[in-house]
Tab-separated table of C-alpha atoms in Angstrom:
chain	number	residue	atom	x	y	z
A	1	MET	CA	47.473	-11.230	39.442
A	2	ARG	CA	44.861	-13.961	38.865
A	3	ARG	CA	45.190	-14.974	42.716
A	4	LEU	CA	44.909	-11.336	43.816
A	5	GLY	CA	41.841	-10.809	41.739
A	6	LYS	CA	40.186	-13.891	43.237
A	7	GLY	CA	41.143	-12.781	46.767
A	8	LEU	CA	39.588	-9.430	46.082
A	9	ALA	CA	36.442	-10.976	44.853
A	10	SER	CA	36.301	-13.448	47.635
A	11	ARG	CA	36.611	-10.667	50.231
A	12	GLU	CA	33.933	-8.603	48.594
A	13	THR	CA	31.384	-11.487	48.448
A	14	SER	CA	32.348	-12.160	52.184
A	15	GLY	CA	31.704	-8.590	53.050
A	16	LEU	CA	28.498	-8.548	51.170
A	17	LEU	CA	27.149	-11.634	52.931
A	18	ARG	CA	27.987	-10.035	56.285
A	19	ASN	CA	25.935	-6.954	55.426
A	20	ARG	CA	22.688	-7.387	57.677
A	21	ALA	CA	20.755	-4.891	56.021
A	22	TYR	CA	21.381	-6.137	52.511
A	23	LEU	CA	20.421	-9.701	53.708
A	24	ALA	CA	17.260	-8.445	55.109
A	25	LEU	CA	16.421	-6.734	51.757
A	26	LEU	CA	17.308	-9.963	50.043
A	27	SER	CA	15.158	-12.222	52.144
A	28	ALA	CA	12.243	-10.023	51.714
A	29	GLN	CA	12.803	-10.209	47.920
A	30	LEU	CA	12.944	-13.974	48.183
A	31	VAL	CA	9.565	-14.374	49.974
A	32	SER	CA	7.690	-11.874	47.775
A	33	ASN	CA	9.254	-13.253	44.408
A	34	ILE	CA	8.019	-16.811	45.382
A	35	GLY	CA	4.600	-15.421	46.054
A	36	ASP	CA	4.761	-13.303	42.578
A	37	TRP	CA	5.369	-16.478	40.728
A	38	LEU	CA	2.497	-18.305	42.397
A	39	TYR	CA	0.278	-15.279	41.465
A	40	LEU	CA	1.423	-15.015	37.827
A	41	LEU	CA	0.904	-18.804	37.243
A	42	ALA	CA	-2.569	-18.694	38.906
A	43	LEU	CA	-3.471	-15.658	36.989
A	44	LEU	CA	-2.460	-17.095	33.552
A	45	THR	CA	-4.117	-20.342	34.493
A	46	MET	CA	-7.372	-18.916	35.508
A	47	VAL	CA	-7.556	-16.223	32.782
A	48	GLY	CA	-5.879	-18.298	29.712
A	49	LEU	CA	-6.946	-21.728	30.370
A	50	LYS	CA	-9.871	-22.011	32.554
A	51	TRP	CA	-11.761	-18.832	31.341
A	52	HIS	CA	-10.474	-19.270	27.888
A	53	ALA	CA	-9.814	-15.569	27.371
A	54	THR	CA	-9.508	-14.143	23.869
A	55	PRO	CA	-6.320	-12.913	22.637
A	56	TRP	CA	-7.259	-9.230	23.102
A	57	GLU	CA	-8.473	-10.041	26.748
A	58	ILE	CA	-5.088	-11.465	27.379
A	59	THR	CA	-3.462	-8.296	25.779
A	60	MET	CA	-5.625	-6.322	28.154
A	61	VAL	CA	-4.040	-8.278	31.127
A	62	SER	CA	-0.651	-7.375	29.952
A	63	LEU	CA	-1.677	-3.734	29.455
A	64	CYS	CA	-3.039	-3.519	33.095
A	65	MET	CA	0.118	-4.672	34.407
A	66	VAL	CA	2.498	-2.105	32.737
A	67	LEU	CA	0.052	0.957	32.438
A	68	PRO	CA	0.853	1.982	35.975
A	69	VAL	CA	4.590	1.629	35.480
A	70	LEU	CA	4.542	3.671	32.350
A	71	LEU	CA	2.521	6.631	33.991
A	72	GLY	CA	3.945	6.493	37.335
A	73	GLY	CA	7.480	5.545	36.911
A	74	PRO	CA	9.231	8.889	37.125
A	75	LEU	CA	6.895	9.982	39.903
A	76	ALA	CA	7.600	6.958	41.803
A	77	GLY	CA	11.254	7.501	41.341
A	78	MET	CA	11.051	11.093	42.627
A	79	LEU	CA	9.202	9.688	45.719
A	80	ALA	CA	12.036	7.308	46.235
A	81	ASP	CA	14.603	9.938	46.031
A	82	ARG	CA	12.898	12.359	48.367
A	83	PHE	CA	11.141	10.076	50.970
A	84	GLU	CA	12.231	7.226	53.200
A	85	ARG	CA	12.605	4.397	51.013
A	86	LYS	CA	12.116	1.728	53.648
A	87	LYS	CA	8.715	3.225	54.635
A	88	LEU	CA	7.682	3.266	50.897
A	89	MET	CA	8.528	-0.404	50.611
A	90	VAL	CA	6.530	-1.365	53.716
A	91	PHE	CA	3.695	0.497	52.774
A	92	SER	CA	3.470	-1.112	49.290
A	93	ASP	CA	3.793	-4.518	50.696
A	94	LEU	CA	0.957	-4.085	53.268
A	95	VAL	CA	-1.380	-2.749	50.634
A	96	ARG	CA	-0.676	-5.403	48.172
A	97	PHE	CA	-1.529	-7.876	50.752
A	98	GLY	CA	-5.105	-6.581	50.473
A	99	VAL	CA	-5.126	-6.406	46.652
A	100	LEU	CA	-3.847	-10.008	46.271
A	101	LEU	CA	-6.676	-11.217	48.555
A	102	GLY	CA	-9.274	-9.319	46.198
A	103	PHE	CA	-8.305	-12.086	43.313
A	104	VAL	CA	-9.951	-14.682	45.516
A	105	PHE	CA	-13.273	-13.084	44.876
A	106	VAL	CA	-13.255	-12.130	41.176
A	107	THR	CA	-15.935	-13.380	39.019
A	108	ALA	CA	-15.265	-11.376	35.755
A	109	ILE	CA	-12.559	-10.255	33.562
A	110	TRP	CA	-12.943	-6.573	34.229
A	111	GLN	CA	-12.406	-7.066	37.954
A	112	VAL	CA	-9.040	-8.736	37.121
A	113	TYR	CA	-8.180	-5.602	35.225
A	114	VAL	CA	-8.932	-3.215	38.175
A	115	LEU	CA	-6.884	-5.316	40.575
A	116	LEU	CA	-4.047	-5.590	38.217
A	117	ILE	CA	-3.846	-1.629	37.921
A	118	PHE	CA	-3.900	-1.295	41.624
A	119	LYS	CA	-1.265	-3.955	42.153
A	120	GLY	CA	0.849	-2.204	39.401
A	121	ILE	CA	0.564	1.176	41.058
A	122	LEU	CA	1.915	-0.426	44.247
A	123	ASP	CA	4.767	-2.316	42.434
A	124	VAL	CA	5.961	0.964	40.903
A	125	ILE	CA	6.167	2.554	44.217
A	126	PHE	CA	8.097	-0.437	45.530
A	127	PHE	CA	10.902	-1.075	42.909
A	128	PRO	CA	12.560	2.449	42.613
A	129	ALA	CA	12.596	2.449	46.373
A	130	LYS	CA	14.231	-1.130	46.642
A	131	ASN	CA	16.893	-0.357	43.898
A	132	GLY	CA	17.763	3.064	45.597
A	133	LYS	CA	18.107	1.272	48.950
A	134	ILE	CA	20.503	-1.152	47.535
A	135	LYS	CA	22.669	1.650	46.659
A	136	GLU	CA	22.331	3.076	50.223
A	137	ILE	CA	23.486	-0.121	52.068
A	138	VAL	CA	25.920	-1.694	49.539
A	139	PRO	CA	29.467	-0.116	48.541
A	140	HIS	CA	29.941	0.470	44.900
A	141	GLU	CA	32.555	-2.075	44.451
A	142	GLN	CA	30.061	-4.751	45.572
A	143	LEU	CA	27.114	-3.610	43.468
A	144	GLU	CA	27.699	-6.100	40.697
A	145	GLN	CA	27.831	-9.045	43.140
A	146	ALA	CA	24.591	-7.605	44.852
A	147	VAL	CA	22.780	-7.262	41.616
A	148	SER	CA	23.766	-10.825	40.628
A	149	TYR	CA	22.608	-12.263	44.059
A	150	SER	CA	19.266	-10.283	43.556
A	151	ALA	CA	18.946	-11.727	39.931
A	152	ILE	CA	19.721	-15.333	41.188
A	153	ILE	CA	17.092	-15.168	43.817
A	154	GLU	CA	14.626	-13.785	41.229
A	155	GLN	CA	15.291	-16.617	38.938
A	156	GLY	CA	15.705	-19.337	41.604
A	157	THR	CA	12.147	-18.314	42.798
A	158	LYS	CA	11.008	-18.581	39.104
A	159	ILE	CA	11.941	-22.306	39.386
A	160	ILE	CA	10.300	-22.989	42.885
A	161	GLY	CA	7.561	-20.668	42.378
A	162	PRO	CA	5.814	-22.261	39.395
A	163	ALA	CA	6.462	-25.727	40.505
A	164	LEU	CA	4.778	-24.778	43.966
A	165	GLY	CA	2.014	-23.166	42.118
A	166	GLY	CA	1.301	-26.195	39.997
A	167	MET	CA	1.083	-28.410	42.966
A	168	LEU	CA	-1.164	-26.024	44.909
A	169	THR	CA	-3.289	-25.649	41.928
A	170	ALA	CA	-3.559	-29.361	41.347
A	171	ALA	CA	-4.246	-30.173	44.891
A	172	PHE	CA	-6.652	-27.168	45.733
A	173	SER	CA	-7.299	-24.405	43.332
A	174	VAL	CA	-5.841	-21.102	41.836
A	175	THR	CA	-7.385	-19.275	44.708
A	176	VAL	CA	-5.119	-20.918	47.164
A	177	CYS	CA	-2.078	-19.466	45.164
A	178	PHE	CA	-3.576	-16.059	45.547
A	179	VAL	CA	-3.840	-16.370	49.348
A	180	VAL	CA	-0.340	-17.752	49.795
A	181	ASP	CA	0.900	-14.857	47.585
A	182	ALA	CA	-0.961	-12.360	49.675
A	183	GLY	CA	0.698	-13.816	52.861
A	184	THR	CA	4.143	-13.418	51.398
A	185	PHE	CA	3.730	-9.704	51.377
A	186	LEU	CA	3.130	-9.541	54.852
A	187	VAL	CA	6.201	-11.666	55.536
A	188	SER	CA	8.063	-9.457	53.266
A	189	ALA	CA	6.932	-6.213	55.134
A	190	LEU	CA	8.123	-7.813	58.436
A	191	LEU	CA	11.516	-8.569	56.999
A	192	LEU	CA	12.059	-5.097	55.693
A	193	THR	CA	11.662	-3.730	59.248
A	194	LYS	CA	15.093	-5.081	59.794
A	195	VAL	CA	16.360	-2.847	57.188
A	196	PRO	CA	17.748	0.684	58.503
A	197	GLY	CA	16.003	3.770	57.822
A	198	LYS	CA	17.271	6.757	55.757
A	199	LEU	CA	21.140	6.756	55.836
A	200	ARG	CA	23.848	8.232	53.752
A	201	SER	CA	25.235	5.779	51.218
A	202	VAL	CA	28.700	4.232	51.246
A	203	ALA	CA	29.448	6.240	48.186
A	204	ALA	CA	28.317	9.576	49.781
A	205	LEU	CA	30.453	8.712	52.651
A	206	SER	CA	33.496	8.209	50.398
A	207	LYS	CA	32.635	11.469	48.357
A	208	PRO	CA	31.219	13.916	50.795
A	209	VAL	CA	31.026	16.917	48.528
A	210	GLU	CA	29.290	15.055	45.594
A	211	GLY	CA	27.136	13.030	47.849
A	212	GLU	CA	25.948	15.889	50.051
A	213	ALA	CA	25.267	18.248	46.844
A	214	GLY	CA	23.261	15.264	45.361
A	215	GLU	CA	21.186	14.570	48.498
A	216	SER	CA	20.419	18.298	48.871
A	217	ALA	CA	19.183	18.667	45.352
A	218	ALA	CA	17.322	15.365	45.600
A	219	SER	CA	15.637	16.323	48.746
A	220	GLY	CA	14.795	19.880	47.807
A	221	LYS	CA	11.252	21.236	48.256
A	222	GLN	CA	10.792	21.945	44.447
A	223	LYS	CA	7.827	19.794	43.137
A	224	ARG	CA	8.008	18.483	39.643
A	225	GLY	CA	5.138	16.949	37.541
A	226	PHE	CA	5.543	13.755	35.268
A	227	TRP	CA	7.049	15.290	32.340
A	228	ALA	CA	9.605	17.297	34.273
A	229	GLU	CA	10.664	14.184	36.261
A	230	MET	CA	10.728	12.219	32.956
A	231	ALA	CA	12.824	14.841	31.204
A	232	ALA	CA	15.330	14.981	34.288
A	233	GLY	CA	15.834	11.123	34.261
A	234	ILE	CA	16.276	11.152	30.460
A	235	LYS	CA	18.847	13.933	30.530
A	236	ILE	CA	20.857	12.138	33.379
A	237	ILE	CA	20.646	8.761	31.267
A	238	GLY	CA	21.534	10.634	27.946
A	239	GLY	CA	24.855	12.095	29.793
A	240	ILE	CA	26.035	8.481	30.034
A	241	PRO	CA	26.550	7.020	26.591
A	242	LEU	CA	26.740	3.387	27.600
A	243	LEU	CA	23.646	3.566	29.846
A	244	ALA	CA	21.723	5.566	27.139
A	245	ILE	CA	22.502	2.902	24.326
A	246	ALA	CA	21.782	0.070	26.681
A	247	THR	CA	18.408	1.510	27.659
A	248	LEU	CA	17.599	2.060	23.956
A	249	ILE	CA	18.364	-1.458	23.100
A	250	LEU	CA	16.564	-2.955	26.059
A	251	CYS	CA	13.472	-0.984	25.097
A	252	ALA	CA	13.697	-2.242	21.532
A	253	CYS	CA	14.118	-5.811	22.693
A	254	LEU	CA	11.283	-5.457	24.999
A	255	LEU	CA	8.985	-4.202	22.295
A	256	VAL	CA	9.432	-6.864	19.796
A	257	LEU	CA	9.686	-9.543	22.627
A	258	GLN	CA	6.207	-8.476	23.757
A	259	ILE	CA	4.565	-9.043	20.415
A	260	ALA	CA	4.791	-12.762	21.100
A	261	ASP	CA	5.504	-13.275	24.739
A	262	SER	CA	2.162	-11.684	25.757
A	263	GLN	CA	0.466	-14.197	23.686
A	264	ALA	CA	2.355	-17.302	25.068
A	265	VAL	CA	-0.697	-18.834	26.519
A	266	VAL	CA	-2.488	-18.556	23.223
A	267	LEU	CA	0.518	-20.457	21.557
A	268	PHE	CA	0.213	-23.224	24.225
A	269	ARG	CA	-3.560	-23.668	23.370
A	270	GLU	CA	-2.551	-24.231	19.669
A	271	ILE	CA	-0.785	-27.724	20.501
A	272	PRO	CA	-3.355	-30.405	20.498
A	273	GLY	CA	-3.568	-32.376	23.636
A	274	VAL	CA	-1.384	-29.860	25.690
A	275	PRO	CA	-1.744	-30.482	29.468
A	276	ASP	CA	-2.705	-27.552	31.843
A	277	ASP	CA	0.660	-27.883	33.594
A	278	LEU	CA	2.979	-27.474	30.667
A	279	LEU	CA	2.885	-23.604	31.073
A	280	GLY	CA	4.123	-23.779	34.594
A	281	TRP	CA	6.839	-26.305	33.685
A	282	CYS	CA	8.063	-24.028	30.895
A	283	ILE	CA	8.360	-21.035	33.152
A	284	THR	CA	10.240	-23.250	35.627
A	285	PHE	CA	12.757	-24.185	32.814
A	286	SER	CA	13.026	-20.591	31.785
A	287	GLY	CA	14.009	-19.854	35.322
A	288	VAL	CA	16.641	-22.373	35.147
A	289	GLY	CA	18.230	-20.755	32.063
A	290	THR	CA	17.915	-17.390	33.497
A	291	LEU	CA	19.576	-18.439	36.780
A	292	THR	CA	22.319	-20.034	34.637
A	293	ALA	CA	22.732	-16.672	32.888
A	294	ALA	CA	23.209	-14.769	36.273
A	295	TRP	CA	26.153	-17.219	37.079
A	296	LEU	CA	27.547	-16.904	33.569
A	297	THR	CA	27.556	-13.267	33.190
A	298	GLN	CA	29.774	-12.768	36.201
A	299	ARG	CA	32.353	-15.033	34.612
A	300	LEU	CA	32.361	-13.793	31.067
A	301	LYS	CA	34.802	-10.959	30.817
A	302	ILE	CA	33.240	-8.947	27.984
A	303	THR	CA	31.540	-5.667	28.026
A	304	PRO	CA	27.820	-5.442	28.984
A	305	LEU	CA	26.825	-4.741	25.476
A	306	TYR	CA	28.356	-7.858	24.027
A	307	LYS	CA	26.317	-9.862	26.718
A	308	MET	CA	23.291	-8.084	25.742
A	309	GLY	CA	23.643	-8.734	21.982
A	310	ILE	CA	24.522	-12.592	22.495
A	311	GLY	CA	21.463	-12.850	24.815
A	312	GLY	CA	19.052	-10.880	22.405
A	313	ALA	CA	20.235	-13.051	19.452
A	314	MET	CA	19.692	-16.208	21.372
A	315	LEU	CA	16.302	-15.201	22.691
A	316	GLY	CA	15.140	-14.054	19.179
A	317	LEU	CA	16.157	-17.481	17.447
A	318	VAL	CA	14.410	-19.473	20.241
A	319	PHE	CA	11.269	-17.506	19.999
A	320	ALA	CA	11.134	-17.867	16.236
A	321	ALA	CA	11.831	-21.683	16.508
A	322	ALA	CA	8.919	-22.082	19.013
A	323	GLY	CA	6.550	-20.438	16.590
A	324	PHE	CA	7.813	-22.561	13.667
A	325	ILE	CA	7.607	-25.884	15.643
A	326	VAL	CA	4.259	-25.544	17.527
A	327	SER	CA	2.279	-25.250	14.161
A	328	ARG	CA	3.715	-28.636	12.975
A	329	VAL	CA	3.458	-30.885	15.962
A	330	THR	CA	0.958	-32.551	18.385
A	331	PHE	CA	1.693	-33.003	21.875
A	332	THR	CA	3.976	-36.078	22.922
A	333	ASP	CA	6.619	-36.516	25.526
A	334	GLY	CA	9.344	-35.607	22.884
A	335	VAL	CA	7.461	-32.380	22.189
A	336	MET	CA	7.400	-31.539	25.999
A	337	ALA	CA	11.034	-32.114	26.307
A	338	LEU	CA	11.550	-29.820	23.305
A	339	MET	CA	9.496	-27.110	24.652
A	340	LEU	CA	11.223	-27.325	27.970
A	341	ALA	CA	14.584	-27.053	26.295
A	342	LEU	CA	13.417	-24.123	24.131
A	343	PHE	CA	12.167	-22.264	27.178
A	344	ALA	CA	15.523	-22.966	29.111
A	345	PHE	CA	17.572	-21.354	26.304
A	346	ALA	CA	14.831	-18.461	26.274
A	347	GLY	CA	15.570	-17.904	29.891
A	348	LEU	CA	19.347	-17.983	29.305
A	349	GLY	CA	18.956	-15.452	26.483
A	350	ALA	CA	16.824	-13.322	28.598
A	351	GLY	CA	19.196	-13.336	31.532
A	352	MET	CA	22.152	-12.394	29.316
A	353	THR	CA	20.136	-9.454	28.036
A	354	PHE	CA	18.526	-8.149	31.168
A	355	ILE	CA	21.024	-8.845	34.099
A	356	PRO	CA	24.052	-6.909	32.290
A	357	PHE	CA	21.886	-4.065	31.883
A	358	GLN	CA	20.557	-4.141	35.557
A	359	VAL	CA	24.300	-4.034	36.719
A	360	THR	CA	25.307	-1.288	34.454
A	361	LEU	CA	22.334	0.760	35.517
A	362	GLN	CA	23.362	0.321	39.234
A	363	GLN	CA	26.932	1.001	38.696
A	364	ARG	CA	26.734	4.101	36.398
A	365	THR	CA	23.731	5.873	38.205
A	366	PRO	CA	24.598	8.553	40.768
A	367	GLU	CA	23.042	7.547	44.173
A	368	ALA	CA	21.310	10.800	44.861
A	369	VAL	CA	19.140	10.232	41.678
A	370	THR	CA	18.805	6.447	41.659
A	371	GLY	CA	15.031	6.490	42.110
A	372	ARG	CA	14.578	8.953	39.349
A	373	VAL	CA	16.660	7.220	36.965
A	374	PHE	CA	15.075	3.872	37.617
A	375	GLY	CA	11.662	5.278	37.552
A	376	THR	CA	12.360	6.883	34.111
A	377	VAL	CA	13.785	3.544	32.932
A	378	SER	CA	10.775	1.750	34.157
A	379	SER	CA	8.422	4.096	32.169
A	380	LEU	CA	10.603	3.747	29.010
A	381	THR	CA	10.701	-0.078	29.097
A	382	SER	CA	6.944	0.095	30.140
A	383	THR	CA	6.164	1.899	27.037
A	384	ALA	CA	7.807	-0.786	24.926
A	385	THR	CA	5.917	-3.555	26.846
A	386	LEU	CA	2.649	-1.427	26.301
A	387	ILE	CA	2.973	-1.234	22.560
A	388	GLY	CA	4.264	-4.758	22.144
A	389	PRO	CA	1.137	-6.516	23.257
A	390	LEU	CA	-1.056	-4.218	20.996
A	391	PHE	CA	0.999	-5.496	18.000
A	392	GLY	CA	0.710	-8.937	19.400
A	393	GLY	CA	-3.049	-8.909	19.896
A	394	SER	CA	-3.615	-7.799	16.428
A	395	LEU	CA	-1.221	-10.292	14.866
A	396	VAL	CA	-2.485	-13.081	16.883
A	397	THR	CA	-6.289	-12.168	15.926
A	398	ALA	CA	-5.394	-11.690	12.236
A	399	PHE	CA	-2.971	-14.625	11.575
A	400	GLY	CA	-2.800	-16.758	14.764
A	401	PRO	CA	0.063	-17.035	17.440
A	402	GLU	CA	2.666	-18.856	15.219
A	403	PRO	CA	3.449	-15.832	12.910
A	404	ALA	CA	3.595	-13.590	16.076
A	405	PHE	CA	6.368	-15.658	17.520
A	406	ILE	CA	8.283	-16.101	14.229
A	407	VAL	CA	8.078	-12.291	13.348
A	408	SER	CA	8.955	-11.160	16.846
A	409	GLY	CA	11.670	-13.641	17.302
A	410	SER	CA	13.391	-12.754	13.903
A	411	LEU	CA	13.332	-9.086	14.901
A	412	MET	CA	14.769	-9.622	18.296
A	413	ALA	CA	17.661	-11.806	16.781
A	414	VAL	CA	18.355	-8.920	14.378
A	415	ILE	CA	18.549	-6.491	17.244
A	416	GLY	CA	20.902	-8.748	19.023
A	417	PHE	CA	23.220	-9.215	16.202
A	418	LEU	CA	23.221	-5.556	15.301
A	419	LEU	CA	24.214	-4.568	18.959
A	420	LEU	CA	27.210	-7.112	18.655
A	421	SER	CA	28.231	-5.239	15.620
A	422	ILE	CA	28.133	-1.795	16.915
A	423	ALA	CA	29.178	-2.412	20.458
A	424	PRO	CA	32.840	-1.423	19.885
A	425	ALA	CA	32.041	1.840	18.580
A	426	ILE	CA	29.707	2.557	21.669
A	427	MET	CA	32.248	1.518	24.063
A	428	LYS	CA	34.751	3.848	22.416
A	429	ARG	CA	32.382	6.776	22.544
A	430	ASP	CA	31.635	6.058	26.220
A	431	ARG	CA	35.171	6.085	27.300
A	432	ALA	CA	35.703	9.442	25.473
A	433	ALA	CA	32.675	11.038	27.230
A	434	ALA	CA	33.919	14.305	28.617
A	435	VAL	CA	31.221	15.113	31.226
A	436	PRO	CA	31.312	12.931	34.353
A	437	ALA	CA	27.721	11.693	35.485
A	438	VAL	CA	27.971	13.898	38.638
A	439	GLU	CA	28.155	17.014	36.387
A	440	THR	CA	25.111	15.800	34.383
A	441	VAL	CA	23.159	15.386	37.698
A	442	GLY	CA	24.130	18.962	38.620
A	443	ALA	CA	22.963	20.402	35.403
A	444	VAL	CA	19.609	18.677	35.644
A	445	GLU	CA	19.069	19.723	39.161
A	446	ALA	CA	20.132	23.243	38.283
């Protein structure tokens, strides 16, 4: 049986790597992800370390990143369900090219806010379309492998991007990072032209009745507003117990995590003698940790909720430790090694939390409403990442960054251990769910 399982997994992997449409989509992601990490490092270096932004100004940077996702997630998901996803992705890439060039000319923090909002609007158009496209071009039995490869690329670029950004910043300036990132969106748009246009998914071909009904409903002419789309997405998610609980836990994790994570650059400034390149190296090592998690989650034969619980507990303990250590040390080589190790474990915990959720979301969402569900999830998680920085900014302003890290890390660890304790009951309820997901979709559209 073990040999048979390995043989099936090998054939699935081989078939996925021969899928030209998926490889083109993955190549576009590779290029744009490298650019995104260049951009993020350049942005944090410019605002946090060179402009010495206040905690509230850094909080505003975080809010401007997530506000478009919060407000536009369900509507963008609706667009991804009703319009050609390839065209939406190419359009988003081409406009983001111009937005990223705008960062070269900024001279004030308010200009950064405006550009971040514009970029966020385009990001929220792109990602539901991309996730829906994966379900169009990848068979259901290969979805876990496809999502894992996507996560491996995302975290692999998290290693390459900050290291490359550090070298470019040291040799030239942060503006070079912005220019290179702008160029990656042009390359991504070119690669996306190799992805086929609108087609029936493999799932729809194998289930013609359900697929046709879903496509007909998804492409109907009825127009919905923000709250209607949000309610539709929530109703679909609520009809799948495992997905509903996983989404709730993820939102809780993001909320407490963002209390401290949004102020990481302020924490770094608290270490006497800290070099400018430490942030980039810590991001790189967190990428190594999350890349390890992408490999590990495929081999751990436990439920997604157990994986998320282990990851959340690990991530919380690491954040609490970082807040405790920073207030008691000065910068040395030993402290740098300790910080890099902590960020590697933080990346491992983050990967164990988020990757199983992404796989579950792809596997359990009906293809016809993928964009709507992903858009709704984006808005729910963005609400958490919007509230978290507000608490973080208040805590850091009042007490400093160390208490913010200790408090948020401790809460995160509690959530992780709580999930581990209730996971069996949730899985039992999910198996006993009487209404299949397709009937839930039909009820929503009706």
